[in-house]
PDB file of C-alpha atoms in Angstrom:
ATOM      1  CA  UNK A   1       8.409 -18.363  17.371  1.00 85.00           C
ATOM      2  CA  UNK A   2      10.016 -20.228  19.869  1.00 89.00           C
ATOM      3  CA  UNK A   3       7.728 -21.954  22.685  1.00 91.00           C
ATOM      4  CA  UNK A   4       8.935 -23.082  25.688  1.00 94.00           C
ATOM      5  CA  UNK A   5       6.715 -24.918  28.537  1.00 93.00           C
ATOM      6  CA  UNK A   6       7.361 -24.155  31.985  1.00 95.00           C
ATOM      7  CA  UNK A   7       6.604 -25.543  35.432  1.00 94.00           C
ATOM      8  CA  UNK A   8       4.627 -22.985  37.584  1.00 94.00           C
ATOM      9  CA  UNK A   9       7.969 -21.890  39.036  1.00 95.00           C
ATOM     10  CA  UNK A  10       9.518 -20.581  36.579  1.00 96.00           C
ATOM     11  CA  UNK A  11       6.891 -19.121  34.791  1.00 96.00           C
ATOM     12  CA  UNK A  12       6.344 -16.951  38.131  1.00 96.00           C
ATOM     13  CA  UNK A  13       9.586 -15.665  38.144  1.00 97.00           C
ATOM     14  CA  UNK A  14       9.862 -14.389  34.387  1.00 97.00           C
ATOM     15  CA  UNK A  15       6.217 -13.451  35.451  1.00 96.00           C
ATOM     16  CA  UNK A  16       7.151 -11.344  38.493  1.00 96.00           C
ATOM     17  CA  UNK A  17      10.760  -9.898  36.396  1.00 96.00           C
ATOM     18  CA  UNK A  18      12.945 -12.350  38.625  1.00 97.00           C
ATOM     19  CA  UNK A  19      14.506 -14.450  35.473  1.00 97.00           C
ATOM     20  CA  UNK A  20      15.305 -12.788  32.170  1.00 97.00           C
ATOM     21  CA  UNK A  21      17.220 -15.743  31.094  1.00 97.00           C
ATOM     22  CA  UNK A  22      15.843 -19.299  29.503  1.00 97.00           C
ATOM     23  CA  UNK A  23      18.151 -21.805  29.583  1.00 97.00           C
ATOM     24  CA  UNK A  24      18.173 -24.922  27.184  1.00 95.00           C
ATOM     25  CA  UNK A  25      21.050 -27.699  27.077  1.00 95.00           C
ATOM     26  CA  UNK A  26      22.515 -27.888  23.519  1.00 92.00           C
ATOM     27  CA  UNK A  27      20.984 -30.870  22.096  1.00 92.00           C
ATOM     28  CA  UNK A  28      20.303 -31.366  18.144  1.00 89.00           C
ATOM     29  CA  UNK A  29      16.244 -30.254  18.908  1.00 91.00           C
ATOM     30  CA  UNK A  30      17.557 -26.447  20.320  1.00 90.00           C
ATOM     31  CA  UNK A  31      20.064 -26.348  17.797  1.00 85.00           C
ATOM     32  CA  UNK A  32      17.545 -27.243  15.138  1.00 85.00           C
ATOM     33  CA  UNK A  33      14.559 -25.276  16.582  1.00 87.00           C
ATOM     34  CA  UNK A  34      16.600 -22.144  17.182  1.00 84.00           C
ATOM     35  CA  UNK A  35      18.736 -22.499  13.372  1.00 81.00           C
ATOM     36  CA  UNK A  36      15.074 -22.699  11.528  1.00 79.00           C
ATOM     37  CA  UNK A  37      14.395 -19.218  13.111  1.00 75.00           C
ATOM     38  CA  UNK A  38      14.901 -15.972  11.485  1.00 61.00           C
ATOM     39  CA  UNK A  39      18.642 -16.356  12.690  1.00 56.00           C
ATOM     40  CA  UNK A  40      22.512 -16.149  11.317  1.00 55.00           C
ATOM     41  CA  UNK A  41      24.393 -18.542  12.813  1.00 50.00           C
ATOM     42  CA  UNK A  42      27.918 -17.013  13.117  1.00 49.00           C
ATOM     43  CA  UNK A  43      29.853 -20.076  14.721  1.00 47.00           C
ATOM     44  CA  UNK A  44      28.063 -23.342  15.726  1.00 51.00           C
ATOM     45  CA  UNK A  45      29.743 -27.088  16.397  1.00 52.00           C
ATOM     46  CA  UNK A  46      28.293 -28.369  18.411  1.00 52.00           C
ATOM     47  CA  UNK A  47      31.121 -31.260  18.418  1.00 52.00           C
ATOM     48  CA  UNK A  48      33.314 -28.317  20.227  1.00 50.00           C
ATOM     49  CA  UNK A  49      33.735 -26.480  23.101  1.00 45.00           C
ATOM     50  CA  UNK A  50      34.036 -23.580  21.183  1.00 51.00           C
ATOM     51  CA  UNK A  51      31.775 -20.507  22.421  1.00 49.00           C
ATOM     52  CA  UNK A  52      28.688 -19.903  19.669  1.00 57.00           C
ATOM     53  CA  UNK A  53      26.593 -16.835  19.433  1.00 63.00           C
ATOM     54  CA  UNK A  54      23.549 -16.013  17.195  1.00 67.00           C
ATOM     55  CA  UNK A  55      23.085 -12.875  15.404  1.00 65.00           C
ATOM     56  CA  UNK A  56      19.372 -11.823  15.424  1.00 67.00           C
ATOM     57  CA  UNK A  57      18.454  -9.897  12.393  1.00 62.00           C
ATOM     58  CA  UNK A  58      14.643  -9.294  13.018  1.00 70.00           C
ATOM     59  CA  UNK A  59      12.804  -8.782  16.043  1.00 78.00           C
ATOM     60  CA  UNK A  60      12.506 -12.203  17.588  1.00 86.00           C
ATOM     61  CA  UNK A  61       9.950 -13.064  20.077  1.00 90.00           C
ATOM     62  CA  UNK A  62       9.269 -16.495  22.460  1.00 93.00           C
ATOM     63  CA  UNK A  63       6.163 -17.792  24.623  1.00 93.00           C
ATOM     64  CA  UNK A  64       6.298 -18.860  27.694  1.00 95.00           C
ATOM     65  CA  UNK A  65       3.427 -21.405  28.658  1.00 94.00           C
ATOM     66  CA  UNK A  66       3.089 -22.445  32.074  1.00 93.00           C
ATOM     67  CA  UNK A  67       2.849 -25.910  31.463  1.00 85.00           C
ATOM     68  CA  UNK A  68       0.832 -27.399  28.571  1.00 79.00           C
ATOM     69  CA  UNK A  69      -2.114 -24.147  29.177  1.00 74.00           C
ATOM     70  CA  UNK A  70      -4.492 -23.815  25.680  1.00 76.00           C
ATOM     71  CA  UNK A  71      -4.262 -21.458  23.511  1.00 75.00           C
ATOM     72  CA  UNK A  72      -7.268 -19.202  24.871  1.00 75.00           C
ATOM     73  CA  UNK A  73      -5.747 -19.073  28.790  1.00 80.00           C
ATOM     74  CA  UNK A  74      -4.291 -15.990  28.505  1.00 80.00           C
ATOM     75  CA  UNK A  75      -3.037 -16.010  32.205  1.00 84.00           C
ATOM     76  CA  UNK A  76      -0.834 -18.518  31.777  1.00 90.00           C
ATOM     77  CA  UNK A  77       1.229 -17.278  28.512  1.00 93.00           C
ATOM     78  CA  UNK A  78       3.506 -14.565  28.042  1.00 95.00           C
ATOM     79  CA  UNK A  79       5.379 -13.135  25.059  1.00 95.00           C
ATOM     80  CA  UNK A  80       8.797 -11.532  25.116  1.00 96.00           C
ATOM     81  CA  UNK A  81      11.160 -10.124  22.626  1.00 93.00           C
ATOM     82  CA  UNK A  82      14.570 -12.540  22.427  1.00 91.00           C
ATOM     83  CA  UNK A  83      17.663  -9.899  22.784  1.00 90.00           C
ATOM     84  CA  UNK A  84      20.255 -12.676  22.497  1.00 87.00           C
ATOM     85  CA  UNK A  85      20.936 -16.341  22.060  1.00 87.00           C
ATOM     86  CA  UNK A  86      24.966 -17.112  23.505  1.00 88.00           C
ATOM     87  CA  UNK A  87      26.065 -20.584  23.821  1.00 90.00           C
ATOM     88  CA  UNK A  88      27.825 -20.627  27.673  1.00 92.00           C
ATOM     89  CA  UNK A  89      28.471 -23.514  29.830  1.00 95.00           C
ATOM     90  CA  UNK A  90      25.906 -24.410  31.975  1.00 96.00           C
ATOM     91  CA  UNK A  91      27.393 -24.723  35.651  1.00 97.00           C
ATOM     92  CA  UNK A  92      25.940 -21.484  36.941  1.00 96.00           C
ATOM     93  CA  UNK A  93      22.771 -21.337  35.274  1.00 96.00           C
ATOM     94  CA  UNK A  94      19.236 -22.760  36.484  1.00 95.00           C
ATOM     95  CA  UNK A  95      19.958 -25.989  34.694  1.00 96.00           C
ATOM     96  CA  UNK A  96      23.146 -26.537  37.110  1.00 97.00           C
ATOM     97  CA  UNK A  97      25.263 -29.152  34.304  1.00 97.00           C
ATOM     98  CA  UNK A  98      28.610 -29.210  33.412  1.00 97.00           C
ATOM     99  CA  UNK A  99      27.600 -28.850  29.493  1.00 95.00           C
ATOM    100  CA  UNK A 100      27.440 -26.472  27.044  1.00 93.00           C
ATOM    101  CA  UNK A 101      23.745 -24.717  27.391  1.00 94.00           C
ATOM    102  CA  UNK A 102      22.050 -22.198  25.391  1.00 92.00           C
ATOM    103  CA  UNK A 103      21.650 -18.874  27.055  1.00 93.00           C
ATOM    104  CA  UNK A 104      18.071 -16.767  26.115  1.00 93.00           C
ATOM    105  CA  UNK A 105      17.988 -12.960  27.233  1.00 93.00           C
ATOM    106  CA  UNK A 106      14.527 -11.891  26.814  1.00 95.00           C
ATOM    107  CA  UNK A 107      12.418  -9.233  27.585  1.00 95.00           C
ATOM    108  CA  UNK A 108       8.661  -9.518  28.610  1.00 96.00           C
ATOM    109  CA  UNK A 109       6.498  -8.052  26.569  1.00 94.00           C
ATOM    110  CA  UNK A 110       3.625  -6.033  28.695  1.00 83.00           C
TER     111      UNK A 110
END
């Protein structure tokens, strides 16, 4: 399962519904946490510009932890189900960078 700390802000917002997408800047540790998941990894370089997209086989799910919150602090974790995981470049996104950036749909689990 993938984990992914959050400050408060963000966590709110995929709290509240506001943000259904997590995005991550392609770096060898996403590309290597997100490859040893139950994935298929269609088309990945990440040498290239070329667009990459997973293919999720089995249901997939993700924590969100607002910042580092134990394990018992139920108020400040959630769990969602991963839809997708798309490659796009990450101008327009949270992260604001000219760089390739992995794009997360999710869906809160309730």
């Amino acid at each position: 399962m993938l984990v992914f700390n959050l400050k408060k802000k963000w966590f709110d917002k995929i709290k509240s519904g506001e943000k259904t997408h997590e995005y991550r800047e392609v770096k060898k540790y996403w590309i290597n946490r997100i490859k040893s998941l139950y994935l298929q990894c269609v088309v990945f370089d990440d040498e290239t510009d070329e667009d990459s997209d997973f293919v999720i086989y089995d249901d997939l799910f993700c924590e969100f932890v607002c910042g580092y919150a134990n394990k018992k602090d139920k108020d400040k974790r959630l769990k969602a189900k991963i839809k997708s995981i798309k490659r796009i470049n990450g101008t327009y996104t949270d992260l604001k960078i000219d760089k390739p950036v992995f794009d997360i749909e999710f869906e809160v689990i309730k």
